[in-house]
Amino acid sequence: MNLEIKEKENQYVMSTYGRFDICFKKGNGCVLVDDENHSYLDCTSGIGVNSLGHNHPEVVKVIQEQAQNLLHVSNLYYSEPMIYLAEKLVTASHMNKVFFANSGAEANEGMIKIARKYSYDKYGENRNVILTLKQSFHGRTMATLSATGQDKFHHYFYPFVDGFDYVECNNIHDLENKCDDKVCGIMMELIQGESGVVPLNVEYVQQVEKLCHEKDILLMIDEVQTGIGRTGTLFAFEQYQIHPDLVSLAKGLGAGMPIGAVLTAEKCQNTLQKGEHGTTFGGNLMSCAVANKVMEIVNQPDFLYEVEQKGNYFMNQIKAISSSDIKEVRGKGLMIGIVVDEKKRMDYVNEFIKKGLLVLTAGIDVIRLLPPLIISYEEIDKIILIMQEVFQ
């Protein structure tokens, strides 16, 4: 890559990211091209963001058209792209209302505020604890870091936000023991992405929903990574046959544009009143215009069925690789985790890069795949051939 770019990065940008020595210039579909004209099959989607791949013609057209009209006016006024997107999301989710933010962390912050305000209005100020799962990840703001159930993130930034406690994943007894009269919400990812692509047990999730209904605790589902078709249904919660009180969205909803959203059920749809929450950029016209197009494309039975089928095919092909390097393959749809030897993982990642394949990591021993939802079977087969070469 251009060494001048790397030098300027070191000089001017905070060193918060461990970057690979690649600088991308362009992309098309599931392929990215760097500044030296090397091509790579992309199994990262910008960490689950580029749901429709790169340079999607319909997305590009929407961006061009919206840019010629308006980029931003603020939430002091009505906005057609935002209202139409709200209608699509509420109708598709069978929820009731939506609040738009700019990221997954902001969406999760919104869920936290709604849960606490709901309990404050109904039960008073001492019912404010939110339970989350150990090994969860909910964001990097102070509140969402506090909600994240991984010790490795709980350093340096003390004091953390009070009012969070953690329970064992898939252990309903641990949850019941900690679910006292101070708890106002239970927040969880249905597939724990950052900790290693770990799907929760269906029975456990349904038991959590039952407990929430019995105690009037809000069931808060973090779909920042799993939402908008990633797992083969528009929302992962559909596969668990539950009806959450709150759902957070981001990543794939914007197909590359920054956006976040909180969906609310009827019981808490009016919890936040005028002036009690807000954001300058939330509901931005450009982001919402693109998200409308994403919903039109992704929220189709044939499209979602293809994601499910391609995910099954991808996982089965990986499982068929004859290699002791692969310990386990898990996931749903096009959210896939490959468990490997922790000590060898980065060697595999670097070998993939040399052979033109981009992947992600998760947890301590997982290679994570989040390809664009439009990936073809031919591209999956090319990826499998690369994996066969690396996993010898």
Coordinates of C-alpha atoms in Angstrom, one line a residue:
M1 CA 0.0 0.0 0.0
N2 CA 0.9 3.7 -0.3
L3 CA 3.4 4.3 2.6
E4 CA 2.6 8.0 2.6
I5 CA -1.0 7.2 3.6
K6 CA 0.3 5.0 6.5
E7 CA 2.7 7.7 7.7
K8 CA 0.0 10.3 7.7
E9 CA -2.3 8.0 9.5
N10 CA 0.3 7.5 12.2
Q11 CA 0.9 11.3 12.4
Y12 CA -2.7 12.6 12.5
V13 CA -5.1 9.8 13.5
M14 CA -5.5 8.4 17.0
S15 CA -4.1 4.9 17.2
T16 CA -7.3 3.1 18.3
Y17 CA -7.4 0.6 15.5
G18 CA -5.1 -2.3 14.6
R19 CA -5.3 -1.9 10.8
F20 CA -4.2 -4.4 8.1
D21 CA -1.8 -2.9 5.5
I22 CA -4.5 -2.4 2.9
C23 CA -6.0 0.8 1.6
F24 CA -9.2 0.2 -0.5
K25 CA -10.1 2.4 -3.4
K26 CA -13.2 0.8 -4.9
G27 CA -15.5 -2.1 -4.8
N28 CA -18.3 -3.9 -6.7
G29 CA -20.7 -6.4 -5.3
C30 CA -18.7 -8.8 -3.1
V31 CA -15.3 -7.6 -4.4
L32 CA -13.0 -4.9 -3.0
V33 CA -10.0 -3.4 -4.9
D34 CA -7.0 -1.8 -3.1
D35 CA -4.7 1.0 -4.2
E36 CA -2.4 -1.4 -5.9
N37 CA -5.3 -2.9 -7.9
H38 CA -5.4 -6.2 -6.0
S39 CA -8.9 -7.7 -5.7
Y40 CA -10.3 -9.4 -2.6
L41 CA -13.5 -11.4 -1.9
D42 CA -15.2 -9.5 0.9
C43 CA -16.5 -11.7 3.8
T44 CA -16.6 -8.7 6.2
S45 CA -19.2 -6.3 4.7
G46 CA -17.6 -3.5 6.7
I47 CA -18.4 -5.6 9.9
G48 CA -21.9 -6.5 8.8
V49 CA -22.7 -3.1 7.3
N50 CA -22.6 -3.5 3.5
S51 CA -25.6 -5.8 3.3
L52 CA -26.0 -5.1 -0.4
G53 CA -22.3 -5.2 -1.2
H54 CA -20.3 -2.4 -2.8
N55 CA -21.5 0.0 -5.4
H56 CA -25.0 -1.5 -5.6
P57 CA -26.6 0.4 -8.6
E58 CA -30.0 1.0 -6.8
V59 CA -28.2 2.3 -3.7
V60 CA -26.0 4.6 -5.8
K61 CA -29.0 5.9 -7.6
V62 CA -30.8 6.7 -4.4
I63 CA -27.7 8.5 -3.0
Q64 CA -27.4 10.6 -6.1
E65 CA -31.0 11.6 -6.2
Q66 CA -31.2 12.4 -2.5
A67 CA -27.9 14.4 -2.6
Q68 CA -29.5 16.6 -5.3
N69 CA -32.3 17.5 -3.0
L70 CA -31.5 17.6 0.7
L71 CA -28.9 16.0 3.0
H72 CA -30.1 17.2 6.4
V73 CA -32.7 19.5 7.9
S74 CA -32.9 18.3 11.6
N75 CA -35.7 16.8 13.6
L76 CA -37.4 20.1 14.0
Y77 CA -39.3 19.3 10.7
Y78 CA -41.0 16.4 9.0
S79 CA -39.0 14.2 6.7
E80 CA -40.5 12.0 4.0
P81 CA -37.6 9.4 3.9
M82 CA -37.7 9.0 7.6
I83 CA -41.5 8.6 7.8
Y84 CA -41.6 6.1 5.0
L85 CA -38.8 4.1 6.6
A86 CA -40.6 4.1 9.9
E87 CA -43.7 2.7 8.2
K88 CA -41.7 -0.1 6.6
L89 CA -39.9 -1.1 9.8
V90 CA -43.0 -1.0 12.0
T91 CA -45.1 -2.9 9.5
A92 CA -42.4 -5.5 8.9
S93 CA -41.6 -6.0 12.6
H94 CA -45.2 -5.9 14.0
M95 CA -43.9 -3.4 16.5
N96 CA -45.5 0.0 17.1
K97 CA -43.1 2.9 16.8
V98 CA -39.5 3.7 16.0
F99 CA -36.8 6.2 17.1
F100 CA -33.9 6.8 14.7
A101 CA -30.3 7.2 15.8
N102 CA -26.9 7.1 14.1
S103 CA -25.4 3.8 15.3
G104 CA -25.9 0.5 17.1
A105 CA -24.5 1.9 20.4
E106 CA -26.9 4.8 20.2
A107 CA -29.8 2.5 19.5
N108 CA -28.9 0.5 22.5
E109 CA -28.6 3.6 24.6
G110 CA -32.2 4.4 23.5
M111 CA -33.4 1.0 24.6
I112 CA -31.7 1.5 28.0
K113 CA -33.4 4.9 28.5
I114 CA -36.8 3.6 27.5
A115 CA -36.6 0.6 29.9
R116 CA -35.6 2.8 32.8
K117 CA -38.2 5.5 32.0
Y118 CA -40.9 2.9 31.6
S119 CA -40.2 1.5 35.1
Y120 CA -39.8 4.9 36.6
D121 CA -43.2 6.0 35.3
K122 CA -44.9 2.9 36.5
Y123 CA -43.0 1.7 39.6
G124 CA -40.8 4.6 40.9
E125 CA -37.1 5.4 40.8
N126 CA -35.6 2.3 42.4
R127 CA -36.5 -0.1 39.6
N128 CA -33.6 0.6 37.1
V129 CA -31.3 -2.4 36.8
I130 CA -30.8 -4.0 33.4
L131 CA -29.6 -7.6 33.1
T132 CA -27.4 -8.6 30.2
L133 CA -25.6 -11.8 29.3
K134 CA -22.0 -12.7 30.0
Q135 CA -20.0 -12.5 26.8
S136 CA -22.4 -10.0 25.3
F137 CA -21.4 -6.9 23.4
H138 CA -23.6 -3.8 23.2
G139 CA -21.4 -0.9 22.2
R140 CA -18.6 1.4 23.2
T141 CA -20.4 4.4 24.8
M142 CA -20.2 4.5 28.6
A143 CA -23.6 3.0 29.1
T144 CA -23.3 0.3 26.5
L145 CA -19.8 -0.6 27.7
S146 CA -21.3 -1.0 31.1
A147 CA -24.0 -3.2 29.6
T148 CA -21.4 -5.4 27.8
G149 CA -20.8 -8.6 29.7
Q150 CA -17.1 -9.1 28.8
D151 CA -14.4 -8.2 31.3
K152 CA -11.8 -7.3 28.7
F153 CA -13.8 -4.2 27.8
H154 CA -14.1 -3.2 31.5
H155 CA -10.8 -1.4 31.9
Y156 CA -9.5 2.2 32.3
F157 CA -12.8 4.1 31.9
Y158 CA -14.0 4.0 35.5
P159 CA -16.4 4.8 37.0
F160 CA -18.8 2.8 34.8
V161 CA -22.5 3.5 34.7
D162 CA -24.4 1.8 37.5
G163 CA -27.5 -0.3 37.1
F164 CA -26.2 -3.3 35.1
D165 CA -25.7 -6.9 36.1
Y166 CA -24.7 -10.0 34.1
V167 CA -26.1 -13.5 33.9
E168 CA -24.9 -16.8 32.5
C169 CA -25.9 -17.4 28.9
N170 CA -28.6 -20.0 28.4
N171 CA -28.9 -20.4 32.2
I172 CA -32.5 -19.6 33.2
H173 CA -31.9 -20.3 36.9
D174 CA -29.1 -17.7 37.1
L175 CA -31.5 -15.2 35.4
E176 CA -34.3 -16.0 37.8
N177 CA -32.0 -15.6 40.8
K178 CA -30.9 -12.1 39.8
C179 CA -34.3 -11.0 38.5
D180 CA -35.4 -9.1 41.6
D181 CA -37.7 -6.1 42.0
K182 CA -35.0 -3.7 40.9
V183 CA -34.8 -5.1 37.4
C184 CA -36.5 -3.1 34.6
G185 CA -35.1 -4.8 31.5
I186 CA -33.3 -7.8 30.1
M187 CA -31.1 -7.0 27.1
M188 CA -29.5 -9.7 24.9
E189 CA -28.2 -10.6 21.4
L190 CA -29.9 -13.7 20.0
I191 CA -26.6 -14.5 18.4
Q192 CA -23.6 -13.2 20.3
G193 CA -21.5 -11.9 17.5
E194 CA -18.4 -10.3 19.0
S195 CA -17.8 -13.1 21.4
G196 CA -17.8 -15.8 18.7
V197 CA -21.0 -16.1 16.8
V198 CA -22.9 -18.0 19.5
P199 CA -26.6 -18.5 19.0
L200 CA -28.8 -18.6 22.1
N201 CA -31.0 -21.7 22.8
V202 CA -34.5 -21.2 21.6
E203 CA -36.0 -22.6 24.7
Y204 CA -34.0 -20.3 26.9
V205 CA -35.0 -17.2 25.0
Q206 CA -38.7 -18.2 25.2
Q207 CA -38.3 -18.7 29.0
V208 CA -36.8 -15.2 29.2
E209 CA -39.7 -13.8 27.4
K210 CA -42.2 -15.6 29.7
L211 CA -40.3 -14.2 32.8
C212 CA -40.4 -10.7 31.4
H213 CA -44.2 -10.9 30.8
E214 CA -44.7 -12.2 34.3
K215 CA -42.7 -9.4 36.0
D216 CA -43.5 -6.6 33.6
I217 CA -39.8 -6.3 32.6
L218 CA -39.0 -5.1 29.2
L219 CA -37.5 -7.7 26.8
M220 CA -34.8 -5.8 24.9
I221 CA -33.3 -7.5 21.8
D222 CA -30.1 -6.2 20.3
E223 CA -30.3 -6.9 16.6
V224 CA -27.5 -4.4 15.6
Q225 CA -25.6 -7.3 13.9
T226 CA -28.3 -9.9 13.3
G227 CA -31.1 -7.6 11.9
I228 CA -32.2 -6.8 8.4
G229 CA -31.8 -10.2 6.8
R230 CA -28.4 -11.3 8.1
T231 CA -29.7 -14.6 9.7
G232 CA -32.2 -15.5 6.9
T233 CA -35.2 -13.7 8.3
L234 CA -35.6 -9.9 8.4
F235 CA -35.2 -10.0 12.2
A236 CA -33.5 -12.9 14.1
F237 CA -36.2 -12.7 16.8
E238 CA -38.7 -14.2 14.3
Q239 CA -36.7 -17.5 14.4
Y240 CA -37.1 -17.6 18.2
Q241 CA -40.9 -17.0 18.0
I242 CA -40.9 -14.2 20.5
H243 CA -42.4 -10.7 20.6
P244 CA -39.8 -8.2 22.1
D245 CA -40.7 -5.0 23.8
L246 CA -37.7 -3.2 22.3
V247 CA -35.4 -4.0 19.3
S248 CA -32.3 -2.1 18.3
L249 CA -31.1 -2.0 14.7
A250 CA -28.1 -0.5 12.8
K251 CA -25.3 -1.9 10.5
G252 CA -27.1 -3.6 7.6
L253 CA -30.1 -1.2 7.6
G254 CA -28.0 1.5 6.0
A255 CA -26.0 -0.7 3.5
G256 CA -23.0 1.6 4.2
M257 CA -24.7 4.7 5.4
P258 CA -24.7 5.3 9.2
I259 CA -28.0 4.7 10.9
G260 CA -29.5 3.2 14.0
A261 CA -33.1 2.6 15.2
V262 CA -35.1 1.5 18.2
L263 CA -38.4 -0.3 17.6
T264 CA -40.9 -0.3 20.5
A265 CA -43.9 -2.5 21.3
E266 CA -47.2 -1.0 22.3
K267 CA -46.6 -1.0 26.0
C268 CA -43.6 1.3 25.8
Q269 CA -44.3 3.2 22.5
N270 CA -45.1 6.5 24.3
T271 CA -42.6 6.2 27.2
L272 CA -40.3 8.9 25.9
Q273 CA -42.1 12.2 25.5
K274 CA -41.1 15.5 23.8
G275 CA -37.7 16.7 25.0
E276 CA -36.8 13.4 26.8
H277 CA -34.6 12.0 24.1
G278 CA -33.2 13.3 20.8
T279 CA -30.3 13.4 18.3
T280 CA -29.1 16.0 15.8
F281 CA -28.4 13.5 13.0
G282 CA -30.9 10.7 13.7
G283 CA -33.3 10.2 10.9
N284 CA -30.9 11.9 8.4
L285 CA -32.5 12.1 5.0
M286 CA -29.6 10.4 3.1
S287 CA -29.4 7.5 5.5
C288 CA -33.1 7.0 5.6
A289 CA -33.4 7.2 1.8
V290 CA -30.9 4.5 1.4
A291 CA -32.5 2.4 4.2
N292 CA -35.8 2.6 2.4
K293 CA -34.2 1.0 -0.6
V294 CA -32.5 -1.6 1.6
M295 CA -35.9 -2.6 3.0
E296 CA -37.5 -2.8 -0.4
I297 CA -34.8 -5.2 -1.6
V298 CA -34.1 -7.3 1.5
N299 CA -37.7 -7.6 2.9
Q300 CA -38.8 -10.0 0.1
P301 CA -39.6 -13.7 0.7
D302 CA -37.4 -14.8 -2.2
F303 CA -34.4 -12.7 -1.1
L304 CA -34.6 -13.9 2.6
Y305 CA -35.0 -17.5 1.5
E306 CA -31.9 -17.1 -0.6
V307 CA -29.9 -15.8 2.3
E308 CA -31.0 -18.8 4.4
Q309 CA -30.1 -21.2 1.6
K310 CA -26.8 -19.7 0.9
G311 CA -26.0 -19.6 4.6
N312 CA -26.8 -23.3 4.9
Y313 CA -24.7 -24.1 1.8
F314 CA -21.8 -22.0 3.0
M315 CA -21.7 -23.7 6.4
N316 CA -22.1 -27.2 5.0
Q317 CA -19.2 -26.6 2.5
I318 CA -17.0 -25.4 5.3
K319 CA -17.9 -28.4 7.4
A320 CA -17.0 -30.6 4.4
I321 CA -13.4 -29.4 4.4
S322 CA -11.3 -32.2 5.6
S323 CA -9.1 -30.5 8.1
S324 CA -8.3 -30.8 11.8
D325 CA -7.8 -27.0 11.9
I326 CA -11.6 -26.5 11.9
K327 CA -13.0 -27.3 15.3
E328 CA -16.6 -26.2 14.9
V329 CA -18.8 -24.2 12.4
R330 CA -21.9 -22.4 13.8
G331 CA -24.2 -19.5 13.0
K332 CA -27.4 -18.7 11.2
G333 CA -27.9 -17.4 7.6
L334 CA -24.9 -15.4 6.5
M335 CA -23.5 -14.9 10.0
I336 CA -21.0 -17.7 10.4
G337 CA -18.3 -18.5 12.9
I338 CA -15.4 -21.0 12.3
V339 CA -13.8 -22.2 15.6
V340 CA -10.0 -22.7 15.1
D341 CA -6.9 -22.9 17.3
E342 CA -6.5 -19.6 19.1
K343 CA -2.7 -19.5 18.5
K344 CA -3.1 -20.1 14.7
R345 CA -6.1 -17.8 14.1
M346 CA -4.2 -14.7 12.9
D347 CA -2.0 -16.9 10.7
Y348 CA -5.1 -18.1 8.9
V349 CA -6.4 -14.6 8.6
N350 CA -3.2 -13.3 7.1
E351 CA -3.0 -16.3 4.7
F352 CA -6.6 -15.6 3.6
I353 CA -5.5 -12.0 2.8
K354 CA -2.6 -13.1 0.7
K355 CA -5.0 -15.3 -1.3
G356 CA -7.5 -12.5 -1.8
L357 CA -10.0 -13.2 1.0
L358 CA -11.1 -10.8 3.8
V359 CA -12.5 -12.3 7.0
L360 CA -13.3 -11.1 10.5
T361 CA -12.4 -12.5 13.9
A362 CA -14.6 -12.8 17.1
G363 CA -14.0 -14.0 20.6
I364 CA -10.6 -15.7 21.1
D365 CA -10.7 -18.5 18.6
V366 CA -13.3 -17.7 15.9
I367 CA -13.0 -16.6 12.3
R368 CA -16.2 -14.7 11.6
L369 CA -17.8 -14.4 8.1
L370 CA -20.3 -11.6 7.4
P371 CA -20.4 -11.5 3.6
P372 CA -22.8 -9.2 1.7
L373 CA -26.3 -10.8 1.5
I374 CA -26.0 -10.7 -2.3
I375 CA -23.0 -13.1 -2.4
S376 CA -23.4 -15.7 -5.2
Y377 CA -22.9 -19.4 -5.0
E378 CA -20.0 -19.0 -7.4
E379 CA -18.3 -16.6 -5.0
I380 CA -19.0 -19.0 -2.0
D381 CA -17.3 -21.8 -4.0
K382 CA -14.2 -19.6 -4.6
I383 CA -14.0 -18.8 -0.9
I384 CA -14.2 -22.5 -0.1
L385 CA -11.3 -23.3 -2.5
I386 CA -9.2 -20.7 -0.7
M387 CA -10.2 -22.2 2.7
Q388 CA -9.2 -25.6 1.5
E389 CA -5.8 -24.3 0.6
V390 CA -5.3 -22.6 4.0
F391 CA -6.9 -25.2 6.2
Q392 CA -4.6 -28.1 5.1

